[in-house]
PDB file of C-alpha atoms and ligand atoms in Angstrom:
ATOM      1  CA  MET A   7      30.703   5.199   1.480  1.00  0.00           C
ATOM      2  CA  LYS A   8      30.449   6.108  -2.088  1.00  0.00           C
ATOM      3  CA  ILE A   9      31.621   9.655  -3.095  1.00  0.00           C
ATOM      4  CA  LEU A  10      31.316  11.499  -6.759  1.00  0.00           C
ATOM      5  CA  VAL A  11      33.039  13.885  -7.619  1.00  0.00           C
ATOM      6  CA  ALA A  12      32.614  16.113 -10.475  1.00  0.00           C
ATOM      7  CA  GLU A  13      35.831  18.796 -11.351  1.00  0.00           C
ATOM      8  CA  ASP A  14      37.039  19.761 -14.302  1.00  0.00           C
ATOM      9  CA  ASP A  15      40.747  20.735 -13.638  1.00  0.00           C
ATOM     10  CA  ARG A  16      42.561  17.496 -13.819  1.00  0.00           C
ATOM     11  CA  ALA A  17      44.671  18.382 -10.905  1.00  0.00           C
ATOM     12  CA  THR A  18      42.373  19.234  -8.589  1.00  0.00           C
ATOM     13  CA  ARG A  19      40.417  16.201  -9.219  1.00  0.00           C
ATOM     14  CA  LEU A  20      43.426  14.006  -8.432  1.00  0.00           C
ATOM     15  CA  ILE A  21      43.866  15.690  -5.367  1.00  0.00           C
ATOM     16  CA  LEU A  22      40.446  15.119  -4.571  1.00  0.00           C
ATOM     17  CA  SER A  23      40.452  11.475  -5.278  1.00  0.00           C
ATOM     18  CA  ARG A  24      43.219  10.662  -3.588  1.00  0.00           C
ATOM     19  CA  ALA A  25      42.198  13.164  -0.186  1.00  0.00           C
ATOM     20  CA  LEU A  26      39.052  11.247  -0.595  1.00  0.00           C
ATOM     21  CA  GLY A  27      40.327   7.577  -0.742  1.00  0.00           C
ATOM     22  CA  SER A  28      42.779   7.869   1.442  1.00  0.00           C
ATOM     23  CA  TRP A  29      39.680   8.535   4.478  1.00  0.00           C
ATOM     24  CA  GLY A  30      37.892   5.222   3.076  1.00  0.00           C
ATOM     25  CA  TYR A  31      35.612   6.521   0.634  1.00  0.00           C
ATOM     26  CA  ASP A  32      34.780   4.774  -2.487  1.00  0.00           C
ATOM     27  CA  VAL A  33      35.424   7.581  -5.601  1.00  0.00           C
ATOM     28  CA  ILE A  34      34.152   8.180  -8.881  1.00  0.00           C
ATOM     29  CA  ALA A  35      35.917  10.588 -10.455  1.00  0.00           C
ATOM     30  CA  VAL A  36      34.001  12.718 -13.574  1.00  0.00           C
ATOM     31  CA  SER A  37      35.213  15.972 -15.416  1.00  0.00           C
ATOM     32  CA  ASP A  38      32.065  17.757 -15.908  1.00  0.00           C
ATOM     33  CA  GLY A  39      28.496  18.112 -14.650  1.00  0.00           C
ATOM     34  CA  GLU A  40      26.679  16.036 -17.568  1.00  0.00           C
ATOM     35  CA  GLU A  41      28.883  13.163 -16.819  1.00  0.00           C
ATOM     36  CA  ALA A  42      28.038  13.096 -12.766  1.00  0.00           C
ATOM     37  CA  TRP A  43      24.477  13.554 -13.723  1.00  0.00           C
ATOM     38  CA  GLN A  44      24.591  10.339 -15.619  1.00  0.00           C
ATOM     39  CA  VAL A  45      26.839   8.624 -13.264  1.00  0.00           C
ATOM     40  CA  LEU A  46      23.872   9.394 -10.601  1.00  0.00           C
ATOM     41  CA  SER A  47      20.856   8.557 -13.008  1.00  0.00           C
ATOM     42  CA  ARG A  48      23.052   5.084 -13.172  1.00  0.00           C
ATOM     43  CA  GLU A  49      24.141   4.660  -9.831  1.00  0.00           C
ATOM     44  CA  LYS A  50      22.832   5.318  -6.269  1.00  0.00           C
ATOM     45  CA  MET A  51      25.099   8.143  -4.799  1.00  0.00           C
ATOM     46  CA  ARG A  52      24.564   9.840  -1.727  1.00  0.00           C
ATOM     47  CA  LEU A  53      27.589  12.250  -1.505  1.00  0.00           C
ATOM     48  CA  LEU A  54      28.296  14.695  -4.235  1.00  0.00           C
ATOM     49  CA  VAL A  55      31.537  17.111  -4.331  1.00  0.00           C
ATOM     50  CA  SER A  56      31.217  19.316  -7.598  1.00  0.00           C
ATOM     51  CA  ASP A  57      33.126  22.000  -8.727  1.00  0.00           C
ATOM     52  CA  TRP A  58      31.303  25.388  -9.513  1.00  0.00           C
ATOM     53  CA  GLU A  59      32.332  26.084 -13.018  1.00  0.00           C
ATOM     54  CA  MET A  60      32.542  22.582 -15.470  1.00  0.00           C
ATOM     55  CA  PRO A  61      32.170  22.576 -19.395  1.00  0.00           C
ATOM     56  CA  ARG A  62      28.436  21.619 -20.206  1.00  0.00           C
ATOM     57  CA  LEU A  63      26.947  21.245 -16.991  1.00  0.00           C
ATOM     58  CA  GLU A  64      27.687  23.834 -14.214  1.00  0.00           C
ATOM     59  CA  GLY A  65      27.823  22.899 -10.246  1.00  0.00           C
ATOM     60  CA  PRO A  66      24.424  24.942  -9.566  1.00  0.00           C
ATOM     61  CA  ASP A  67      22.692  23.457 -12.549  1.00  0.00           C
ATOM     62  CA  LEU A  68      23.649  19.965 -11.545  1.00  0.00           C
ATOM     63  CA  CYS A  69      22.390  20.608  -8.151  1.00  0.00           C
ATOM     64  CA  ARG A  70      18.920  22.037  -9.109  1.00  0.00           C
ATOM     65  CA  ARG A  71      18.522  18.848 -11.931  1.00  0.00           C
ATOM     66  CA  ILE A  72      19.605  16.410  -8.780  1.00  0.00           C
ATOM     67  CA  ARG A  73      16.572  18.435  -6.261  1.00  0.00           C
ATOM     68  CA  GLN A  74      14.211  18.247  -9.333  1.00  0.00           C
ATOM     69  CA  ALA A  75      14.532  14.397  -9.928  1.00  0.00           C
ATOM     70  CA  SER A  76      12.960  11.568  -7.739  1.00  0.00           C
ATOM     71  CA  MET A  77      16.015   9.934  -6.001  1.00  0.00           C
ATOM     72  CA  ALA A  78      17.465   9.485  -3.017  1.00  0.00           C
ATOM     73  CA  TYR A  79      18.720  12.333  -1.417  1.00  0.00           C
ATOM     74  CA  VAL A  80      22.280  13.669  -2.566  1.00  0.00           C
ATOM     75  CA  TYR A  81      24.035  15.736  -0.309  1.00  0.00           C
ATOM     76  CA  ALA A  82      25.810  18.299  -2.448  1.00  0.00           C
ATOM     77  CA  LEU A  83      28.778  19.986  -2.000  1.00  0.00           C
ATOM     78  CA  LEU A  84      29.850  22.994  -3.802  1.00  0.00           C
ATOM     79  CA  LEU A  85      33.718  23.625  -4.756  1.00  0.00           C
ATOM     80  CA  THR A  86      34.139  27.337  -5.400  1.00  0.00           C
ATOM     81  CA  THR A  87      36.488  30.154  -5.711  1.00  0.00           C
ATOM     82  CA  HIS A  88      33.918  32.595  -5.131  1.00  0.00           C
ATOM     83  CA  LYS A  89      33.892  34.100  -1.797  1.00  0.00           C
ATOM     84  CA  ASP A  90      31.233  36.286  -2.052  1.00  0.00           C
ATOM     85  CA  SER A  91      27.755  35.893  -0.346  1.00  0.00           C
ATOM     86  CA  ASP A  92      25.465  36.800  -3.516  1.00  0.00           C
ATOM     87  CA  ARG A  93      27.152  33.672  -5.548  1.00  0.00           C
ATOM     88  CA  ILE A  94      27.083  31.467  -2.222  1.00  0.00           C
ATOM     89  CA  VAL A  95      23.240  32.201  -2.073  1.00  0.00           C
ATOM     90  CA  GLU A  96      22.819  31.443  -5.386  1.00  0.00           C
ATOM     91  CA  GLY A  97      24.735  27.857  -5.168  1.00  0.00           C
ATOM     92  CA  LEU A  98      22.331  26.944  -1.931  1.00  0.00           C
ATOM     93  CA  ASP A  99      19.223  28.112  -3.788  1.00  0.00           C
ATOM     94  CA  ALA A 100      20.442  25.857  -6.629  1.00  0.00           C
ATOM     95  CA  GLY A 101      20.199  22.822  -4.278  1.00  0.00           C
ATOM     96  CA  ALA A 102      23.500  22.872  -2.867  1.00  0.00           C
ATOM     97  CA  ASP A 103      24.294  21.398   0.894  1.00  0.00           C
ATOM     98  CA  ASP A 104      27.204  23.063   1.783  1.00  0.00           C
ATOM     99  CA  PHE A 105      30.399  25.081   0.122  1.00  0.00           C
ATOM    100  CA  ILE A 106      34.342  25.022   0.311  1.00  0.00           C
ATOM    101  CA  THR A 107      36.458  27.224  -1.156  1.00  0.00           C
ATOM    102  CA  LYS A 108      39.352  26.676  -3.330  1.00  0.00           C
ATOM    103  CA  PRO A 109      42.205  25.715  -2.684  1.00  0.00           C
ATOM    104  CA  PHE A 110      40.451  23.684  -0.124  1.00  0.00           C
ATOM    105  CA  ASN A 111      41.891  22.929   3.129  1.00  0.00           C
ATOM    106  CA  PRO A 112      41.472  19.025   3.253  1.00  0.00           C
ATOM    107  CA  ALA A 113      41.179  18.839   7.494  1.00  0.00           C
ATOM    108  CA  GLU A 114      37.758  21.056   6.516  1.00  0.00           C
ATOM    109  CA  LEU A 115      36.706  19.191   3.892  1.00  0.00           C
ATOM    110  CA  ARG A 116      36.860  16.039   5.632  1.00  0.00           C
ATOM    111  CA  ALA A 117      34.713  17.736   8.945  1.00  0.00           C
ATOM    112  CA  ARG A 118      32.410  19.248   6.131  1.00  0.00           C
ATOM    113  CA  LEU A 119      31.663  15.825   4.186  1.00  0.00           C
ATOM    114  CA  GLY A 120      31.313  14.386   8.152  1.00  0.00           C
ATOM    115  CA  VAL A 121      28.475  17.079   8.560  1.00  0.00           C
ATOM    116  CA  GLY A 122      26.996  15.451   5.280  1.00  0.00           C
ATOM    117  CA  ARG A 123      27.253  11.957   6.179  1.00  0.00           C
ATOM    118  CA  ARG A 124      24.940  12.688   9.731  1.00  0.00           C
ATOM    119  CA  ILE A 125      22.685  14.489   7.765  1.00  0.00           C
ATOM    120  CA  LEU A 126      22.513  11.370   5.301  1.00  0.00           C
ATOM    121  CA  ASP A 127      22.343   9.008   8.581  1.00  0.00           C
ATOM    122  CA  LEU A 128      19.581  10.893   9.480  1.00  0.00           C
ATOM    123  CA  GLN A 129      17.605  10.912   6.426  1.00  0.00           C
ATOM    124  CA  ASP A 130      18.047   6.934   6.468  1.00  0.00           C
ATOM    125  CA  GLU A 131      16.707   6.984   9.855  1.00  0.00           C
ATOM    126  CA  LEU A 132      13.814   9.017   9.079  1.00  0.00           C
ATOM    127  CA  ALA A 133      12.961   6.886   5.895  1.00  0.00           C
ATOM    128  CA  LEU A 134      12.896   3.805   8.166  1.00  0.00           C
ATOM    129  CA  LYS A 135      10.415   5.434  10.385  1.00  0.00           C
ATOM    130  CA  VAL A 136       8.637   6.425   7.528  1.00  0.00           C
ATOM    131  CA  ASP A 137       8.508   2.897   6.250  1.00  0.00           C
ATOM    132  CA  GLU A 138       7.670   1.657   9.750  1.00  0.00           C
ATOM    133  CA  LEU A 139       4.709   3.685  10.058  1.00  0.00           C
ATOM    134  CA  GLU A 140       3.123   3.336   6.778  1.00  0.00           C
ATOM    135  CA  ARG A 141       3.660  -0.681   7.433  1.00  0.00           C
ATOM    136  CA  ALA A 142       1.607  -0.480  10.755  1.00  0.00           C
ATOM    137  CA  ASN A 143      -0.898   2.022   8.787  1.00  0.00           C
ATOM    138  CA  GLY A 144      -1.651  -0.508   6.550  1.00  0.00           C
ATOM    139  CA  GLN A 145      -1.926  -3.143   9.519  1.00  0.00           C
ATOM    140  CA  LEU A 146      -4.472  -0.890  11.236  1.00  0.00           C
ATOM    141  CA  ALA A 147      -6.383   0.023   8.106  1.00  0.00           C
ATOM    142  CA  LYS A 148      -6.547  -4.136   7.512  1.00  0.00           C
ATOM    143  CA  ILE A 149      -7.662  -4.860  10.728  1.00  0.00           C
ATOM    144  CA  ALA A 150     -10.263  -1.980  11.052  1.00  0.00           C
ATOM    145  CA  ALA A 151     -11.601  -3.518   7.925  1.00  0.00           C
ATOM    146  CA  THR A 152     -11.600  -7.225   8.836  1.00  0.00           C
ATOM    147  CA  ASP A 153     -14.197  -9.118  11.273  1.00  0.00           C
ATOM    148  CA  PRO A 154     -11.854 -10.981  13.664  1.00  0.00           C
ATOM    149  CA  LEU A 155     -14.081 -13.859  14.331  1.00  0.00           C
ATOM    150  CA  MET A 156     -14.878 -14.430  10.772  1.00  0.00           C
ATOM    151  CA  ASN A 157     -11.553 -13.666   9.324  1.00  0.00           C
ATOM    152  CA  ILE A 158     -13.487 -11.913   6.294  1.00  0.00           C
ATOM    153  CA  GLY A 159     -14.485  -8.403   5.786  1.00  0.00           C
ATOM    154  CA  ASN A 160     -16.724  -6.457   7.934  1.00  0.00           C
ATOM    155  CA  ARG A 161     -19.857  -4.269   7.532  1.00  0.00           C
ATOM    156  CA  ARG A 162     -17.905  -1.236   7.122  1.00  0.00           C
ATOM    157  CA  SER A 163     -15.757  -2.828   4.188  1.00  0.00           C
ATOM    158  CA  PHE A 164     -18.449  -4.049   2.543  1.00  0.00           C
ATOM    159  CA  GLU A 165     -20.278  -0.978   2.087  1.00  0.00           C
ATOM    160  CA  LEU A 166     -16.782   0.338   0.855  1.00  0.00           C
ATOM    161  CA  ALA A 167     -16.673  -2.502  -1.623  1.00  0.00           C
ATOM    162  CA  ILE A 168     -20.329  -2.560  -2.958  1.00  0.00           C
ATOM    163  CA  GLY A 169     -19.950   0.970  -3.194  1.00  0.00           C
ATOM    164  CA  ARG A 170     -16.918   0.547  -5.852  1.00  0.00           C
ATOM    165  CA  VAL A 171     -18.848  -2.744  -7.458  1.00  0.00           C
ATOM    166  CA  SER A 172     -22.061  -0.735  -7.934  1.00  0.00           C
ATOM    167  CA  GLN A 173     -19.757   2.062  -9.648  1.00  0.00           C
ATOM    168  CA  LYS A 174     -17.898   0.349 -11.704  1.00  0.00           C
ATOM    169  CA  ALA A 175     -21.268  -1.922 -12.794  1.00  0.00           C
ATOM    170  CA  ALA A 176     -22.714   1.544 -13.814  1.00  0.00           C
ATOM    171  CA  ARG A 177     -19.949   2.841 -15.874  1.00  0.00           C
ATOM    172  CA  GLU A 178     -19.421  -0.731 -17.583  1.00  0.00           C
ATOM    173  CA  GLU A 179     -23.310  -1.182 -17.600  1.00  0.00           C
ATOM    174  CA  SER A 180     -23.254  -4.915 -16.267  1.00  0.00           C
ATOM    175  CA  ARG A 181     -24.756  -6.780 -13.515  1.00  0.00           C
ATOM    176  CA  TYR A 182     -23.570  -8.007 -10.156  1.00  0.00           C
ATOM    177  CA  GLY A 183     -25.549  -9.761  -7.330  1.00  0.00           C
ATOM    178  CA  VAL A 184     -26.024  -9.508  -3.578  1.00  0.00           C
ATOM    179  CA  LEU A 185     -26.496 -12.703  -1.625  1.00  0.00           C
ATOM    180  CA  MET A 186     -27.906 -12.355   1.738  1.00  0.00           C
ATOM    181  CA  ILE A 187     -26.604 -15.415   4.046  1.00  0.00           C
ATOM    182  CA  ASP A 188     -27.903 -15.904   7.499  1.00  0.00           C
ATOM    183  CA  ILE A 189     -27.197 -19.119   9.511  1.00  0.00           C
ATOM    184  CA  ASP A 190     -30.760 -20.880  10.759  1.00  0.00           C
ATOM    185  CA  HIS A 191     -31.691 -20.947  14.428  1.00  0.00           C
ATOM    186  CA  PHE A 192     -27.949 -19.952  14.940  1.00  0.00           C
ATOM    187  CA  LYS A 193     -29.391 -19.383  18.916  1.00  0.00           C
ATOM    188  CA  GLN A 194     -30.097 -22.717  19.121  1.00  0.00           C
ATOM    189  CA  VAL A 195     -26.278 -23.814  18.465  1.00  0.00           C
ATOM    190  CA  ASN A 196     -24.932 -21.268  21.253  1.00  0.00           C
ATOM    191  CA  ASP A 197     -27.984 -22.082  24.004  1.00  0.00           C
ATOM    192  CA  ARG A 198     -27.128 -26.103  23.220  1.00  0.00           C
ATOM    193  CA  TYR A 199     -23.075 -25.613  22.504  1.00  0.00           C
ATOM    194  CA  GLY A 200     -22.085 -22.940  24.304  1.00  0.00           C
ATOM    195  CA  HIS A 201     -20.575 -19.089  22.978  1.00  0.00           C
ATOM    196  CA  ALA A 202     -17.436 -21.078  22.117  1.00  0.00           C
ATOM    197  CA  MET A 203     -18.737 -23.674  19.738  1.00  0.00           C
ATOM    198  CA  GLY A 204     -21.405 -21.045  18.422  1.00  0.00           C
ATOM    199  CA  ASP A 205     -18.023 -18.788  17.177  1.00  0.00           C
ATOM    200  CA  ARG A 206     -16.235 -22.372  15.768  1.00  0.00           C
ATOM    201  CA  VAL A 207     -19.228 -22.551  13.658  1.00  0.00           C
ATOM    202  CA  LEU A 208     -19.341 -18.815  12.743  1.00  0.00           C
ATOM    203  CA  SER A 209     -15.679 -18.936  11.557  1.00  0.00           C
ATOM    204  CA  ALA A 210     -16.656 -22.484   9.516  1.00  0.00           C
ATOM    205  CA  VAL A 211     -19.244 -21.258   7.638  1.00  0.00           C
ATOM    206  CA  ALA A 212     -17.452 -17.918   7.032  1.00  0.00           C
ATOM    207  CA  ALA A 213     -14.277 -20.149   6.096  1.00  0.00           C
ATOM    208  CA  ALA A 214     -16.432 -22.598   3.996  1.00  0.00           C
ATOM    209  CA  LEU A 215     -18.184 -19.646   2.234  1.00  0.00           C
ATOM    210  CA  ALA A 216     -14.718 -18.031   1.236  1.00  0.00           C
ATOM    211  CA  ASN A 217     -13.641 -20.984   0.007  1.00  0.00           C
ATOM    212  CA  ALA A 218     -16.553 -21.657  -2.343  1.00  0.00           C
ATOM    213  CA  LYS A 219     -17.069 -18.218  -3.783  1.00  0.00           C
ATOM    214  CA  GLY A 220     -15.738 -17.317  -7.269  1.00  0.00           C
ATOM    215  CA  PRO A 221     -12.470 -15.561  -7.839  1.00  0.00           C
ATOM    216  CA  SER A 222     -14.354 -11.975  -8.090  1.00  0.00           C
ATOM    217  CA  ASP A 223     -16.533 -12.501  -5.547  1.00  0.00           C
ATOM    218  CA  GLU A 224     -16.452 -10.824  -1.963  1.00  0.00           C
ATOM    219  CA  VAL A 225     -17.605 -12.079   1.152  1.00  0.00           C
ATOM    220  CA  PHE A 226     -17.751 -10.247   4.175  1.00  0.00           C
ATOM    221  CA  ARG A 227     -19.988 -10.287   7.616  1.00  0.00           C
ATOM    222  CA  TYR A 228     -23.223  -8.331   7.743  1.00  0.00           C
ATOM    223  CA  GLY A 229     -23.670  -8.987  11.585  1.00  0.00           C
ATOM    224  CA  GLY A 230     -24.817 -11.239  14.051  1.00  0.00           C
ATOM    225  CA  GLU A 231     -24.769 -14.651  11.865  1.00  0.00           C
ATOM    226  CA  GLU A 232     -25.011 -13.071   8.674  1.00  0.00           C
ATOM    227  CA  LEU A 233     -23.391 -12.676   5.814  1.00  0.00           C
ATOM    228  CA  VAL A 234     -23.416 -10.965   2.557  1.00  0.00           C
ATOM    229  CA  MET A 235     -21.567 -12.008  -0.474  1.00  0.00           C
ATOM    230  CA  ILE A 236     -21.177  -9.553  -3.916  1.00  0.00           C
ATOM    231  CA  SER A 237     -20.990 -11.469  -7.006  1.00  0.00           C
ATOM    232  CA  PRO A 238     -20.094  -9.133 -10.307  1.00  0.00           C
ATOM    233  CA  GLY A 239     -21.339 -10.147 -13.721  1.00  0.00           C
ATOM    234  CA  GLN A 240     -24.303 -12.079 -12.401  1.00  0.00           C
ATOM    235  CA  THR A 241     -27.539 -12.930 -14.313  1.00  0.00           C
ATOM    236  CA  ALA A 242     -30.821 -13.707 -12.098  1.00  0.00           C
ATOM    237  CA  ALA A 243     -30.096 -17.717 -12.898  1.00  0.00           C
ATOM    238  CA  SER A 244     -26.475 -17.910 -12.326  1.00  0.00           C
ATOM    239  CA  LEU A 245     -26.944 -15.729  -9.339  1.00  0.00           C
ATOM    240  CA  HIS A 246     -29.719 -18.307  -7.979  1.00  0.00           C
ATOM    241  CA  ASP A 247     -27.696 -21.267  -9.093  1.00  0.00           C
ATOM    242  CA  LEU A 248     -24.209 -20.056  -6.988  1.00  0.00           C
ATOM    243  CA  GLY A 249     -26.855 -19.027  -3.820  1.00  0.00           C
ATOM    244  CA  GLU A 250     -27.921 -22.945  -4.210  1.00  0.00           C
ATOM    245  CA  ARG A 251     -24.239 -23.770  -4.437  1.00  0.00           C
ATOM    246  CA  LEU A 252     -23.437 -21.806  -1.242  1.00  0.00           C
ATOM    247  CA  ARG A 253     -26.587 -22.874   0.902  1.00  0.00           C
ATOM    248  CA  GLU A 254     -25.391 -26.542   0.092  1.00  0.00           C
ATOM    249  CA  VAL A 255     -21.815 -25.721   1.027  1.00  0.00           C
ATOM    250  CA  VAL A 256     -23.288 -24.594   4.720  1.00  0.00           C
ATOM    251  CA  ALA A 257     -25.490 -27.493   4.730  1.00  0.00           C
ATOM    252  CA  SER A 258     -22.610 -30.189   4.193  1.00  0.00           C
ATOM    253  CA  LEU A 259     -20.268 -28.376   7.003  1.00  0.00           C
ATOM    254  CA  ARG A 260     -19.879 -30.316   9.939  1.00  0.00           C
ATOM    255  CA  VAL A 261     -18.035 -28.390  13.159  1.00  0.00           C
ATOM    256  CA  ALA A 262     -16.567 -31.213  15.797  1.00  0.00           C
ATOM    257  CA  CYS A 263     -17.635 -30.780  19.139  1.00  0.00           C
ATOM    258  CA  GLN A 264     -15.222 -31.651  21.781  1.00  0.00           C
ATOM    259  CA  ASP A 265     -17.434 -34.611  22.842  1.00  0.00           C
ATOM    260  CA  GLY A 266     -17.126 -36.050  19.395  1.00  0.00           C
ATOM    261  CA  GLU A 267     -20.502 -34.698  18.319  1.00  0.00           C
ATOM    262  CA  ALA A 268     -20.719 -32.738  14.912  1.00  0.00           C
ATOM    263  CA  ILE A 269     -22.575 -29.670  14.716  1.00  0.00           C
ATOM    264  CA  ARG A 270     -24.741 -29.213  11.819  1.00  0.00           C
ATOM    265  CA  VAL A 271     -26.274 -26.028  10.513  1.00  0.00           C
ATOM    266  CA  THR A 272     -28.318 -24.471   7.334  1.00  0.00           C
ATOM    267  CA  ALA A 273     -28.612 -21.116   6.102  1.00  0.00           C
ATOM    268  CA  SER A 274     -31.026 -19.547   4.506  1.00  0.00           C
ATOM    269  CA  LEU A 275     -30.446 -17.321   1.095  1.00  0.00           C
ATOM    270  CA  GLY A 276     -31.886 -14.310  -0.345  1.00  0.00           C
ATOM    271  CA  VAL A 277     -30.205 -12.860  -3.659  1.00  0.00           C
ATOM    272  CA  ALA A 278     -30.987 -10.197  -5.681  1.00  0.00           C
ATOM    273  CA  VAL A 279     -29.292  -8.895  -9.184  1.00  0.00           C
ATOM    274  CA  ALA A 280     -28.895  -5.272  -9.362  1.00  0.00           C
ATOM    275  CA  PRO A 281     -30.269  -3.935 -12.837  1.00  0.00           C
ATOM    276  CA  ALA A 282     -27.420  -3.028 -15.268  1.00  0.00           C
ATOM    277  CA  GLY A 283     -26.126   0.385 -15.150  1.00  0.00           C
ATOM    278  CA  SER A 284     -27.679   1.044 -11.547  1.00  0.00           C
ATOM    279  CA  ALA A 285     -25.161   2.627  -8.997  1.00  0.00           C
ATOM    280  CA  ARG A 286     -27.738   2.415  -6.407  1.00  0.00           C
ATOM    281  CA  TRP A 287     -26.791  -0.252  -4.410  1.00  0.00           C
ATOM    282  CA  GLU A 288     -28.625  -0.094  -0.958  1.00  0.00           C
ATOM    283  CA  ALA A 289     -31.978  -1.063  -3.229  1.00  0.00           C
ATOM    284  CA  VAL A 290     -30.112  -4.186  -4.214  1.00  0.00           C
ATOM    285  CA  VAL A 291     -29.217  -5.068  -0.508  1.00  0.00           C
ATOM    286  CA  GLU A 292     -32.613  -4.383   0.638  1.00  0.00           C
ATOM    287  CA  TYR A 293     -34.396  -6.556  -1.935  1.00  0.00           C
ATOM    288  CA  ALA A 294     -31.869  -9.358  -1.111  1.00  0.00           C
ATOM    289  CA  ASP A 295     -32.686  -8.890   2.252  1.00  0.00           C
ATOM    290  CA  GLN A 296     -36.464  -9.238   1.453  1.00  0.00           C
ATOM    291  CA  ALA A 297     -35.467 -12.463  -0.195  1.00  0.00           C
ATOM    292  CA  LEU A 298     -34.199 -13.681   2.776  1.00  0.00           C
ATOM    293  CA  TYR A 299     -36.624 -12.817   5.194  1.00  0.00           C
ATOM    294  CA  ALA A 300     -39.195 -14.994   2.258  1.00  0.00           C
ATOM    295  CA  SER A 301     -36.473 -17.842   2.986  1.00  0.00           C
ATOM    296  CA  LYS A 302     -37.198 -17.802   6.341  1.00  0.00           C
ATOM    297  CA  ASN A 303     -40.773 -17.478   6.581  1.00  0.00           C
ATOM    298  CA  ALA A 304     -41.153 -20.461   3.544  1.00  0.00           C
ATOM    299  CA  GLY A 305     -39.162 -22.460   6.306  1.00  0.00           C
ATOM    300  CA  ARG A 306     -35.285 -21.759   6.230  1.00  0.00           C
ATOM    301  CA  ASN A 307     -32.629 -23.547   4.259  1.00  0.00           C
ATOM    302  CA  ARG A 308     -33.339 -22.352   0.887  1.00  0.00           C
ATOM    303  CA  VAL A 309     -32.783 -19.597  -1.584  1.00  0.00           C
ATOM    304  CA  THR A 310     -34.997 -17.032  -3.073  1.00  0.00           C
ATOM    305  CA  SER A 311     -34.324 -14.426  -5.810  1.00  0.00           C
ATOM    306  CA  ILE A 312     -35.729 -10.995  -6.430  1.00  0.00           C
ATOM    307  CA  PRO A 313     -36.599 -10.605  -9.256  1.00  0.00           C
ATOM    308  CA  ARG A 314     -38.251 -13.753  -9.281  1.00  0.00           C
TER     309      ARG A 314
HETATM  310 MG1   MG B 420      36.049  24.321 -12.840  1.00  0.00          MG
END
């Protein structure tokens, strides 16, 4: 383990370095606090033995600087000739972890450094646990936001995403479109082929739409056999074109059954463009939904735009 020694007295520095080296430490020795600070800023050091009185930067000031910096925890042991408790309190307040008085007893120094290493080990374990927790939290957040069957965002993440997109559009005075996509006669697929096949159709449609969308578009499961896509930067005409393209993607999909039959489905779409600068997304979704109903009523497998 690496250890940094800061001591301006040459003889003490040599004694310290030799002792620490003989205990297996990898020693870097410097002669003042400023130099020690430079080493700490450059190299990852976890253990510091520092003299109190040194030119340029004293031990307590070095400790203070370390505690204010955002670096991995450095266990700092101050060497001092002061034995009065006011001074010890001053050093501890500055951020030192422990003290040893000069002239030091080597066995005591070694034992105190052992305590420091135990604390550093605990720090490392804690950091590992925090990492694990953060990773687990990230996974949970992803699971909570994803529809497990379609493997795309769920209704909850749709609402978060459209909130973000609509606020950005309001700030930038730009437009975005919403596309509601509903698989036609899906109940018949379930009735005829069973729910397992129905699920395969749902995931195939979701995968095909996720694959066909533009790079800044986002697709979500809205509910049941209904999906919703958010598409930033659209005009009414370009959004209608995108809707047509997605309709064709669904219509050309073939989902293979076990008996070799290929299930084909179609989808009805309702699309709406949010007026430039509008932050209220609920109305746009409502328009897209109305347009979807119009597509259903007009015979399905079609795209209806609002405004027309
Ligand atoms: Mg000194």
